XYZ file of C-alpha atoms in Angstrom:
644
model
C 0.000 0.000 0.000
C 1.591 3.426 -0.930
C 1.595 5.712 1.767
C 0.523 9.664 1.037
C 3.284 12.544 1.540
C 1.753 14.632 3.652
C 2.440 18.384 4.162
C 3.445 18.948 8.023
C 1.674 21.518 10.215
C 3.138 21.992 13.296
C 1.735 24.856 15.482
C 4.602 26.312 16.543
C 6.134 28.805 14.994
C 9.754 27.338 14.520
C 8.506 24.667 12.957
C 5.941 26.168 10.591
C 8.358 28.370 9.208
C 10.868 25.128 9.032
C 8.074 23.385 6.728
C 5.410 25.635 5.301
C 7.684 28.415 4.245
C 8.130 26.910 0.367
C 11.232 25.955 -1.270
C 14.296 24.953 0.155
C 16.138 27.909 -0.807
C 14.091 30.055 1.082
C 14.946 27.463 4.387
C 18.534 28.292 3.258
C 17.942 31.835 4.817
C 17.483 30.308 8.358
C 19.970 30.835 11.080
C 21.842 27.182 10.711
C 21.902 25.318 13.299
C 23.894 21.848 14.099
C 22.448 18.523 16.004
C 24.153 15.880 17.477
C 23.433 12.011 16.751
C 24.711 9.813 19.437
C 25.101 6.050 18.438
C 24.848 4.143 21.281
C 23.798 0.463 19.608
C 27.516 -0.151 18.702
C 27.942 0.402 15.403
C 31.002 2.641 13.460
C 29.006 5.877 11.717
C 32.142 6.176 9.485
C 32.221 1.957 8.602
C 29.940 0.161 5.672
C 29.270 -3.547 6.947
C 28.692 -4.112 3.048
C 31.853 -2.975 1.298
C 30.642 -3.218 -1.970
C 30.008 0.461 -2.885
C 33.564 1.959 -1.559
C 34.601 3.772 1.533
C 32.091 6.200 2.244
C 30.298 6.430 5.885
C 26.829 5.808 5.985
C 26.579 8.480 8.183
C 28.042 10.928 5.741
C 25.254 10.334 3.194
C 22.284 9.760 5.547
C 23.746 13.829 6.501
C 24.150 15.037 2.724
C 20.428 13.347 2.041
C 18.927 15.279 5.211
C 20.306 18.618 4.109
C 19.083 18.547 0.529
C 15.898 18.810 2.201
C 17.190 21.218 5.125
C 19.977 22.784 4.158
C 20.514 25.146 7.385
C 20.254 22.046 9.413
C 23.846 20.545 10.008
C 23.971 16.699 11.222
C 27.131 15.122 13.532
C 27.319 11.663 13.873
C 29.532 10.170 17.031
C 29.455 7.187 18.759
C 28.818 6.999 22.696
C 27.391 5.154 25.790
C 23.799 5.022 27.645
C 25.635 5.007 30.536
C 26.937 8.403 29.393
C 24.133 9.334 27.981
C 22.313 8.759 30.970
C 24.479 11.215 33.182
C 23.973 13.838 30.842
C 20.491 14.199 30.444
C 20.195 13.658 34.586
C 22.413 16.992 33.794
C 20.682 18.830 31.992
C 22.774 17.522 28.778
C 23.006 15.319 26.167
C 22.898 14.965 22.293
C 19.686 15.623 20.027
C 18.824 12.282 19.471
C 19.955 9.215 20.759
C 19.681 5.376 18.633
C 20.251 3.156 21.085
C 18.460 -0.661 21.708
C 17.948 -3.163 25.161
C 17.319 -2.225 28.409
C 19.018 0.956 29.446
C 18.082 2.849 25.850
C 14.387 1.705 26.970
C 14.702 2.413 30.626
C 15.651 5.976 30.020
C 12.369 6.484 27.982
C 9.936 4.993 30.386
C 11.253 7.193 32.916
C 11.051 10.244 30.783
C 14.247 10.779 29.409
C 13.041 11.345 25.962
C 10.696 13.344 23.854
C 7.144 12.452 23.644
C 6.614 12.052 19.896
C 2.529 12.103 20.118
C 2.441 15.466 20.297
C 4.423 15.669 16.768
C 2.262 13.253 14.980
C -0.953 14.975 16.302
C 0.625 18.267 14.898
C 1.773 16.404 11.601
C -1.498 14.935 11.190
C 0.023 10.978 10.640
C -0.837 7.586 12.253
C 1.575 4.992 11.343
C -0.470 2.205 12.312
C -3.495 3.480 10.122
C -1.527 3.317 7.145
C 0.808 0.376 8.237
C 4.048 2.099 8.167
C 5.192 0.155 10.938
C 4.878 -3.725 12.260
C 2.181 -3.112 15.188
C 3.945 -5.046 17.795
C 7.540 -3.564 17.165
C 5.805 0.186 17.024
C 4.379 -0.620 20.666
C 7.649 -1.474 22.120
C 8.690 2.186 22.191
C 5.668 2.980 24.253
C 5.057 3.027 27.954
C 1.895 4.836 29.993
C 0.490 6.539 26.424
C 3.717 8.110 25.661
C 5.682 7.102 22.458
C 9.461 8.050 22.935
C 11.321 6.635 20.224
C 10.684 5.385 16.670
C 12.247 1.802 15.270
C 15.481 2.169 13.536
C 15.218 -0.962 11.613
C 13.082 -4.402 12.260
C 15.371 -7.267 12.694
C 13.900 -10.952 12.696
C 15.116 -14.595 13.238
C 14.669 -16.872 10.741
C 15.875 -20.368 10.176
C 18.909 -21.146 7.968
C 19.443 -24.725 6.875
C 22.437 -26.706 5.322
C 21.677 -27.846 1.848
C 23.967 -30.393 1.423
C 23.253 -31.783 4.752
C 19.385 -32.245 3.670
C 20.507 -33.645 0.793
C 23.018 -36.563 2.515
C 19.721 -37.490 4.539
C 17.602 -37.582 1.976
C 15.569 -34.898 3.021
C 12.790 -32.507 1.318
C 13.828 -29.033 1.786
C 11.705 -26.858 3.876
C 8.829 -24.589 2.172
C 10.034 -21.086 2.409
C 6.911 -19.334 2.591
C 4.295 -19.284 4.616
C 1.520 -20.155 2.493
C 3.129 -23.351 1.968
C 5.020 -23.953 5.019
C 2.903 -25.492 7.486
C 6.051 -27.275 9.708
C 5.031 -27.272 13.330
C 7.006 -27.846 16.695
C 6.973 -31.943 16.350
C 7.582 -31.873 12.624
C 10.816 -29.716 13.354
C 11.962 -32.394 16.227
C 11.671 -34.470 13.884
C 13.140 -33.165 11.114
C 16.348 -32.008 13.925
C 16.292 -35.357 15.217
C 17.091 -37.189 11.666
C 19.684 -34.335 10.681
C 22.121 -34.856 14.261
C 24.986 -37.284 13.257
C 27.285 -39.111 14.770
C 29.936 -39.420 12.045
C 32.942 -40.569 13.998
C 30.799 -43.127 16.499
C 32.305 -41.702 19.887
C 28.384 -41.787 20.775
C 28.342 -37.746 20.765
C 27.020 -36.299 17.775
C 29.621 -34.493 15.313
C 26.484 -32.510 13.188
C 23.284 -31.406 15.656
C 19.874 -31.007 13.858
C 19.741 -27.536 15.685
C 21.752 -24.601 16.701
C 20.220 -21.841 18.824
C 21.134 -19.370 21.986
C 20.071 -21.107 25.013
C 20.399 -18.209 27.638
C 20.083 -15.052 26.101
C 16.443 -13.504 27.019
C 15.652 -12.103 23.501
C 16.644 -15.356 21.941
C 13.333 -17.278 24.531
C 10.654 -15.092 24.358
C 9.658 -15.644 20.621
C 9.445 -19.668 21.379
C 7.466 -18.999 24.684
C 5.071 -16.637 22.279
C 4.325 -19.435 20.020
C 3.432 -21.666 23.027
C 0.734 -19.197 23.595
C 2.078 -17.244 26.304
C 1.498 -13.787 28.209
C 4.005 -11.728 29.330
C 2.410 -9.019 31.393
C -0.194 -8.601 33.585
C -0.884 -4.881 33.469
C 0.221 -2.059 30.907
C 2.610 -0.627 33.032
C 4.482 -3.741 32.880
C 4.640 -4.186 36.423
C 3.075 -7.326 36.883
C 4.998 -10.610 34.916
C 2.324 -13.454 33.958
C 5.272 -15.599 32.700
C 4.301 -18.549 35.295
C 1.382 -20.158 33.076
C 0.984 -23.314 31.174
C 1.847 -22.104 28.420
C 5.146 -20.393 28.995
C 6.100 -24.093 31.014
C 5.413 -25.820 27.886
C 7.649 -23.874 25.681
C 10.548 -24.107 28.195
C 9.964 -27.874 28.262
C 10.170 -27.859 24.874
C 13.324 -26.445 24.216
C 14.883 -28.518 27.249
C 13.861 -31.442 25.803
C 16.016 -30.407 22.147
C 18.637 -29.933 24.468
C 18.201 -32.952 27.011
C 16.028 -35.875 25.623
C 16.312 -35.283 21.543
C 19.718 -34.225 21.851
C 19.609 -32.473 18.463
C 20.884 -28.856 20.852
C 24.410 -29.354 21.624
C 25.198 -29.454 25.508
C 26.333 -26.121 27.336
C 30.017 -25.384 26.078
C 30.174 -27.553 23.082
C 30.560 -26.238 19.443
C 27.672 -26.038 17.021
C 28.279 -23.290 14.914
C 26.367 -23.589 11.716
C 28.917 -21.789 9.139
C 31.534 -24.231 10.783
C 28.964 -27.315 9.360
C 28.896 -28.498 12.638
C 24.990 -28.007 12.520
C 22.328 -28.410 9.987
C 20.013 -26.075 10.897
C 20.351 -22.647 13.159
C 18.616 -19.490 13.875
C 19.782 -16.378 11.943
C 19.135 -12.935 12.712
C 18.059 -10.776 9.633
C 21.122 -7.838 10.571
C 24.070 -10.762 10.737
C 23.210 -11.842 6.868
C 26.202 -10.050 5.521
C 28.358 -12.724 7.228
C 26.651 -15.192 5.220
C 26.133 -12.820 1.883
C 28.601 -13.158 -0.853
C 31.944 -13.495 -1.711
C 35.606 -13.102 0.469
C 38.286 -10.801 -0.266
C 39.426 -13.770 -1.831
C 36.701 -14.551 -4.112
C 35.294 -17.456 -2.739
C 32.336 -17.946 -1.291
C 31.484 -16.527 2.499
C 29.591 -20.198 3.261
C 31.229 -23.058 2.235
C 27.867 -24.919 1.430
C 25.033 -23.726 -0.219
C 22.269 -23.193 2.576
C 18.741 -21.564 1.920
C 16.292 -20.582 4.534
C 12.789 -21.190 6.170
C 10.392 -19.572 8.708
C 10.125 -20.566 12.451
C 7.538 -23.728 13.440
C 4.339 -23.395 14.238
C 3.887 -23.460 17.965
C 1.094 -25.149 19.814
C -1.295 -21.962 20.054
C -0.894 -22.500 16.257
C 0.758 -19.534 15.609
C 4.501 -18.752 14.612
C 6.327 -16.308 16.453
C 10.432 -14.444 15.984
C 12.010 -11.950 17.112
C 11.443 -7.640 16.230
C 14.957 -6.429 17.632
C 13.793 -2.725 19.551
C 16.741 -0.411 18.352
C 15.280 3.312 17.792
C 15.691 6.909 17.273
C 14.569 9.000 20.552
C 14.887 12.393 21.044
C 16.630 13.789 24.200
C 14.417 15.680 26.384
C 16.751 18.498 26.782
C 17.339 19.002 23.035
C 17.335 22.937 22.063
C 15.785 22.080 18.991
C 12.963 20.008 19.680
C 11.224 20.910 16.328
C 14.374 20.126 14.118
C 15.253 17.047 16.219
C 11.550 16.118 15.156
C 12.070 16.308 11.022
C 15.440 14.613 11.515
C 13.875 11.487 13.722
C 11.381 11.369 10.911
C 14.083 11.543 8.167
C 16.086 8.519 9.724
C 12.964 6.721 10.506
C 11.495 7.271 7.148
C 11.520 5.022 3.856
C 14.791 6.870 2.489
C 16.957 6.266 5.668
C 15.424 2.139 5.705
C 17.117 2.197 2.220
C 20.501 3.834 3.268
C 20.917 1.295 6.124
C 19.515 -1.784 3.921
C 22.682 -1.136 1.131
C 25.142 0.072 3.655
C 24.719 -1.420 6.344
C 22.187 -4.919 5.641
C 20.121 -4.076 8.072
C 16.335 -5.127 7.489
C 14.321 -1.917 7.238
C 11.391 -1.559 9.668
C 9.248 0.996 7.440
C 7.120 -1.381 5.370
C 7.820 0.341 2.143
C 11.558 -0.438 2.184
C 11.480 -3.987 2.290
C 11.347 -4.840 -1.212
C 14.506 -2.574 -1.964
C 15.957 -4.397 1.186
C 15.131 -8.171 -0.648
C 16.344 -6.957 -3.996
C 19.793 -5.669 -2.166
C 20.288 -8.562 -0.239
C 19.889 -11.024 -3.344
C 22.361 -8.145 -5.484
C 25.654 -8.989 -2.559
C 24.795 -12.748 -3.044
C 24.579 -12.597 -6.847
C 27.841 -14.262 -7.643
C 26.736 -17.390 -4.814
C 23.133 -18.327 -5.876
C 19.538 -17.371 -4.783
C 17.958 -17.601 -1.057
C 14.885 -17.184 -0.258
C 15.601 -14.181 1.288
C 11.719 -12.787 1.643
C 11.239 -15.338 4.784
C 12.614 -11.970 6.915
C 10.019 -9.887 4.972
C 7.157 -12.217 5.926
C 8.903 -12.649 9.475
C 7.596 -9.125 10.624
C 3.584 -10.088 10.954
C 4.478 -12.392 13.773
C 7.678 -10.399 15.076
C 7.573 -10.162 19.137
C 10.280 -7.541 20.528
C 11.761 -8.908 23.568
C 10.289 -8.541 26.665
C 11.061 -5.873 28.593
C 9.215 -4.939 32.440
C 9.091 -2.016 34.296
C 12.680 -2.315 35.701
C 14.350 -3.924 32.803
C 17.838 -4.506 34.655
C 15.709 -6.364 37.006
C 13.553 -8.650 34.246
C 17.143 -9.026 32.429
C 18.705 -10.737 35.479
C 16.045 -12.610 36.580
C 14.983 -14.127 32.984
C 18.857 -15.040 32.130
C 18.924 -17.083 35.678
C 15.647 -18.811 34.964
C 17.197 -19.878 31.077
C 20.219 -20.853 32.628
C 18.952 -23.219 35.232
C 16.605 -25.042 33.013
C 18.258 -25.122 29.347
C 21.604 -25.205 30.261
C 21.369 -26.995 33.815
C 18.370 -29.177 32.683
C 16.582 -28.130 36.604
C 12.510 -28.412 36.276
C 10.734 -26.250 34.527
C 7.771 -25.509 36.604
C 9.105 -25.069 40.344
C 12.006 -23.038 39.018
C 9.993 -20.848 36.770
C 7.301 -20.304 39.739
C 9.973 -18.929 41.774
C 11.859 -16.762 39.511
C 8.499 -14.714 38.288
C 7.293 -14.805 42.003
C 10.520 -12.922 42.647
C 10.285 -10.728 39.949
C 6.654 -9.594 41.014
C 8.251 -9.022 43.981
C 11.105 -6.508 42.544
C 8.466 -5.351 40.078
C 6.145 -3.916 42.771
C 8.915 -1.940 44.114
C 9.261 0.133 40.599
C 7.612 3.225 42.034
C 8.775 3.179 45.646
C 10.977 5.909 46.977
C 14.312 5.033 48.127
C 14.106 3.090 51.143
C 15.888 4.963 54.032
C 16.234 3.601 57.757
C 17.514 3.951 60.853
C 20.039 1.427 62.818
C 21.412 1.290 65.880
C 25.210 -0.430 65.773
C 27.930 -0.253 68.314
C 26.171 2.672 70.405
C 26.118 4.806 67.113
C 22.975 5.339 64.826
C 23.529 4.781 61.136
C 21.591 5.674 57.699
C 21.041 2.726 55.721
C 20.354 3.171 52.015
C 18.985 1.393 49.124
C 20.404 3.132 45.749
C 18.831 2.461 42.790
C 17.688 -1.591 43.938
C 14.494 -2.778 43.375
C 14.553 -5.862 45.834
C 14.182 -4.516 49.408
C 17.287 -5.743 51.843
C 17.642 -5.526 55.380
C 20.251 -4.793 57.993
C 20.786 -6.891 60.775
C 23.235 -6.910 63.656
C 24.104 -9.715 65.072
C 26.306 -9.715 68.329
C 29.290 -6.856 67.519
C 28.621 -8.123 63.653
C 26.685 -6.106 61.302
C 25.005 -8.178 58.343
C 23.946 -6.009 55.358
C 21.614 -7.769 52.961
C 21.586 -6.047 49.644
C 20.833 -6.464 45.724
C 21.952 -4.186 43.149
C 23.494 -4.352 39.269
C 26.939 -2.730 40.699
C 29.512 -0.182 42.537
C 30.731 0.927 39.052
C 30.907 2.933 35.464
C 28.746 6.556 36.281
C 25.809 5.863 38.663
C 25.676 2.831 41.523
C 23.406 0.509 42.683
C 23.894 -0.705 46.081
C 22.938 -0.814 49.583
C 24.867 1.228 52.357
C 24.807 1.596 56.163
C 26.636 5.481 56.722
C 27.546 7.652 59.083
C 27.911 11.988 58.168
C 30.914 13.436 59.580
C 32.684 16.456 58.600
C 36.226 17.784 58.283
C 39.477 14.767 58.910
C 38.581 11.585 60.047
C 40.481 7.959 59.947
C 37.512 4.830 59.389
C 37.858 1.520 59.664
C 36.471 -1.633 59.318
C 36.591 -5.192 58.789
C 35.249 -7.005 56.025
C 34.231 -11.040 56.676
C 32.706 -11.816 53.630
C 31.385 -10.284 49.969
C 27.708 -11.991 49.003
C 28.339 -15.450 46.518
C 25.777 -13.944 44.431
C 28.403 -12.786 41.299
C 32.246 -13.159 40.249
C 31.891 -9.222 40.610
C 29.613 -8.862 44.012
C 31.462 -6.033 45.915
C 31.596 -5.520 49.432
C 33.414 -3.129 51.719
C 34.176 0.204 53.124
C 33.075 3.670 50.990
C 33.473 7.269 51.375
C 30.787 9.583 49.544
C 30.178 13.389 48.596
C 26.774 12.853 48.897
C 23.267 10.727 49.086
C 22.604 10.310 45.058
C 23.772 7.790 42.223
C 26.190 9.557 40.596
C 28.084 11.361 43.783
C 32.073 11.115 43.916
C 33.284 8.479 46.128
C 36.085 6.355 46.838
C 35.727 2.586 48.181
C 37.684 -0.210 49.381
C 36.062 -3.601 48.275
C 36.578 -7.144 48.099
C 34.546 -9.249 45.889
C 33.511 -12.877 45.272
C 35.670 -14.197 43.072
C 38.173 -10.779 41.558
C 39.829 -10.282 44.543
C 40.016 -6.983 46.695
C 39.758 -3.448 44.329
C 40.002 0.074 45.371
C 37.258 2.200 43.190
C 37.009 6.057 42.208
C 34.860 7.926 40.567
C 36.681 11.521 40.866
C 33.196 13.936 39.752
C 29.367 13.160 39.968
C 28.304 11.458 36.901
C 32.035 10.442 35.484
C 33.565 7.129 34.831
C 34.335 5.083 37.627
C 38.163 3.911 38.115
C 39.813 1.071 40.305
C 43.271 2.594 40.685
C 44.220 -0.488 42.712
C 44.001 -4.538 42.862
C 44.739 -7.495 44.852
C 43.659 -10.349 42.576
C 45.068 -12.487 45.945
C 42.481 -11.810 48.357
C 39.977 -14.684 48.403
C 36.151 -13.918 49.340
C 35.833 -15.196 53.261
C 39.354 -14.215 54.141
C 38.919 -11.560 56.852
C 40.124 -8.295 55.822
C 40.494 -4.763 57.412
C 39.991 -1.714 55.534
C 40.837 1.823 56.355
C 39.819 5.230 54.507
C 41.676 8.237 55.635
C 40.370 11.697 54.792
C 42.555 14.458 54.593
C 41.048 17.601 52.848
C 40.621 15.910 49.138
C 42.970 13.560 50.083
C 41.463 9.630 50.492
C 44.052 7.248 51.361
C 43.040 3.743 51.154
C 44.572 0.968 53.040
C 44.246 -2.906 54.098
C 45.709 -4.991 56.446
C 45.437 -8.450 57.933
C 46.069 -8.145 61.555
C 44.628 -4.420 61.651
C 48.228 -3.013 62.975
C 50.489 -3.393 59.795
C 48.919 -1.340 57.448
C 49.280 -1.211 53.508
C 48.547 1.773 50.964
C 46.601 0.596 47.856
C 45.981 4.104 46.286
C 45.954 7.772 47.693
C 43.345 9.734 45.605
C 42.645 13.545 45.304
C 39.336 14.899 44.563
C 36.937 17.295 45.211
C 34.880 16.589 48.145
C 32.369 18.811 50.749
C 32.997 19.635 54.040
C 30.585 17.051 55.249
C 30.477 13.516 53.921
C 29.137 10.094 54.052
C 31.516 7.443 55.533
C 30.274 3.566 55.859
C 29.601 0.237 54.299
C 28.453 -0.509 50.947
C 27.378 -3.671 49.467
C 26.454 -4.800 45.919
C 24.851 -8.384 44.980
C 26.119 -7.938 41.422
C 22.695 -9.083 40.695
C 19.352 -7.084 40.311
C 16.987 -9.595 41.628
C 18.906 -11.440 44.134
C 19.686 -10.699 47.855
C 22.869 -11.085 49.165
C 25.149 -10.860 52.731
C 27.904 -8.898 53.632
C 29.281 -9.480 57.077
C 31.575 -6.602 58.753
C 32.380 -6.091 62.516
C 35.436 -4.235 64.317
C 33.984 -0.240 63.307
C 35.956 2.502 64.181
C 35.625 6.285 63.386
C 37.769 9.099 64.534
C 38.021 12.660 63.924
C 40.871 14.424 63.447
């Protein structure tokens, strides 16, 4: 269906004089102005993944095609972080519009860190699902509570690729590319995997395995789960997970059984790469077919087989589900130029931009009306190999799912990639382990809009402040004889903002602390425990820390501003998690000195650190689980403060 050009008519005034004024040579007259692209998905603006039209950056023409139509409007292309990203909206900051994708890019628009784009489409008079722009179910991942903050960037799928000349050894039909004619369901493709896994060398361990797929990696689950029939959430704020239901069990049980009973899923840790021909069929993501597309520097072919492809199985609800990758365009909240940001967003959004990225970058375009260009370009880069059946992606995106994504995605991610883990890769039962991994997610989940949780505790004839930063499980403090035991979740004590719990004491001017450090939670290689000095009571503040962890040893951490990177300036990859430690911080001025010692009376310097800090500041224990949704204990004992 060919969509209608329409003529845009904002209200305000910027923007009316940006679009209504008439021919671009009267928008020449404009005061120019320059916005700022940050690409935070990973990829190079100034590096084609298709080489086959020369050295120019995709970037460079997707800024020369924009300014044809705007010429006073002057586009910069870097690459950057969320993290930093992140920091500098918080600030006040931050580039025009971000393209970023997972669970920070969409946490920062749920919580209002971008643009609201309804107001713009009200104003341009266009609905993208009235005249199917857009898949439906990829346009609704980049809404949350009636606001949409971002736009796709492009719709990647999962289809399945298959070995040719492995079908044809086993005497096999090959699979019906489209889906009028493919009608393959879950038992068919068991099947079908079962009679392609080979033993060729008889060491009773299959050399070929009918399938190759990601076992643990949440967006690579939730498609198969989908097909089973199942729900993801119980409410539209995402707040409440219905993953515990029949039908979610079944899919699990289906893929452990590949794994477990079939065996046609290689074990955890053993290869099964499919362009290695160590399996015959395997799931392939629409944006990695240029490592399959065309020929080497060399001149022979990328694949070493011929392969072709086919769509996912029907599941038992009868339907077919893949994925719809959720990278997008947003625009930062604090842009200058909200108007300009706005025709920008809708340039790389629109049909032109789809096209750009197709040939420069193979990236399947998520505006509907690209797609053919996107088949056509895809079969020109394999045109010396042979044909594929390369329109399986463009049928893929009626029954795309994005991945799913709750309320506190850090939380969903680390629960989620625990549950896969246990039962795919560790074969544990489905049911009883799924039951408790959503119950504990509800329970994180229905902390999303609670302050932070601040109390008062009473240890060695002091009172403390204990603090939850940016955790969505609630601990608890407990002190046991002269012991303190602080129970804590949290993603980290790291990079520009923390998550953590701390027990603190404000003192001002000199001071010499100490403590001793029994044991760092088992929850993560990287669960930190141990003694911290702060500027003040938010995420981002300054702060030095002493810390021993699980299974890295004992680090000292800085982060030298609010909001910057954070550093570990020292290491003792010797120190082993349950070997009692003391740690001392010593404030002079903007001096923190940072010592250990075994004994508490021979005392070594791991790092002395200047930085800016207040008069008064927060001295005490901090405690990461390394994990969002799981609690775990720190044990210290043997405080001691004094002033100087």
């Amino acid at each position: 269906m060919r969509r209608h050009r329409r003529v845009f008519a904002f209200s305000l005034v910027v923007a009316a004089v940006l679009l209504l004024c008439g021919p671009v040579s009267a928008q020449s007259d404009l005061e120019p102005i320059t916005l700022e692209v940050v690409l935070a998905g990973g990829r190079d603006p100034n590096i084609n993944v298709i080489q086959d039209y020369g050295d120019i950056s995709w970037t460079k023409i997707l800024a020369e095609e924009f300014q044809k139509q705007y010429p006073h409007i002057n586009v910069e292309f870097r690459t950057g972080s969320m993290d930093q990203i992140i920091v500098m909206i918080a600030s006040g900051m931050g580039p025009d519009i971000i393209n970023g994708y997972g669970h920070k890019f969409h946490s920062v628009g749920r919580q209002g860190g971008f643009l609201d784009l309804n107001p713009f489409f009200e104003a341009e008079g266009v609905d993208f699902m009235a005249e199917q722009t857009y898949w439906p179910r990829q346009w609704e991942a980049f809404q949350y509570e009636g606001r949409q903050y971002a736009m796709p960037q492009y719709l990647g799928t999962v289809a399945l690729g298959y070995n040719v000349d492995m079908f044809d050894e086993a005497g096999l039909p090959y699979p019906e590319p489209r889906l009028s004619s493919n009608t393959m369901d879950w038992e068919e493709f068991e099947a079908l995997a079962k009679r392609l896994t080979r033993d060729v060398n008889g060491d009773g361990m299959p050399d070929i395995w009918g399938f190759s797929k990601s076992m643990t990696r949440t967006d690579r689950i939730h498609y198969w789960l989908a097909a089973a029939g199942s729900d993801f959430f119980g409410n539209e704020a995402k707040t409440v997970s219905t993953l515990n239901n029949p039908a979610a069990i079944a899919g699990l049980e289906y893929l452990q059984r590949l794994r477990w009973e079939s065996q046609v899923i290689a074990p955890p840790g053993v290869p099964s790469g499919f362009l290695e021909g160590q399996a015959a069929i395997a799931e392939i993501g629409s944006w990695g077919l240029v490592n399959y597309l065309g020929l080497k520097s060399d001149g022979s072919p990328k694949v070493t087989f011929e392969w072709n492809l086919f769509p996912m199985p029907v599941g038992p609800a009868g339907v077919r589900a893949t994925l719809a990758t959720n990278d997008g365009y947003a625009i930062n909240r604090n842009t200058k130029h909200p108007e300009e940001a706005y025709l920008l967003l809708r340039f790389l959004t629109g049909r032109e931009a789809n096209e750009i990225k197709a040939k420069y970058l193979g990236l399947q375009p998520a505006h509907r009306d690209a797609v053919p260009e996107y088949i056509g370009l895809m079969q020109e880069v394999n045109r010396d190999v042979y044909d594929l059946d390369l329109f399986v992606y463009a049928e893929a995106g009626a029954y795309a799912h994005p991945e799913v994504i709750y309320a506190d995605p850090i939380l969903g991610e680390s629960i989620l990639k625990e549950l896969y883990i246990k039962v795919l890769d560790e074969n544990q039962p489905v049911a009883p382990t799924l039951e408790d991994a959503i119950a504990r997610l509800n329970r994180g989940l229905a902390a999303v809009d609670r302050g932070p949780v601040v109390r008062s505790v009473q240890w060695l004839g002091a009172e403390w402040t204990a603090r939850e930063f940016d955790t969505v499980m609630p601990g608890e403090v407990r002190v046991e004889g002269d012991k303190l035991v602080l129970v804590a979740a949290g993603t980290d004590i790291e990079s520009y903002k923390d998550s953590f719990g701390y027990v603190y004491q404000k003192v001002s001017g000199d001071f010499t602390a100490t403590v001793r450090l029994h044991s760092a939670p088992p929850t993560h290689n990287w669960s930190k425990s141990g003694l911290m000095i702060r500027a003040d009571e938010t995420e981002l503040a300054a702060n030095v820390a002493v810390l021993g962890t699980h299974n890295r040893g004992l680090v000292v951490q800085q982060r030298l501003a609010a909001g910057s990177a954070t550093e570990q300036p020292a290491r003792i990859s010797s120190w082993q998690n349950g070997d009692p430690v003391y740690m001392r911080i010593i404030r002079r001025g903007n001096e923190v000195t940072a010592q250990i010692s075994e004994d508490g009376k021979a005392w070594q310097t791991l790092a002395r650190i200047i930085l800016e800090l207040p008069e008064t500041v927060l001295i005490g224990l901090a405690s990461t689980s390394h994990a969002a949704g799981t609690l775990g204990e720190a044990v210290f004992s043997d405080w001691e403060l004094v002033a100087e």
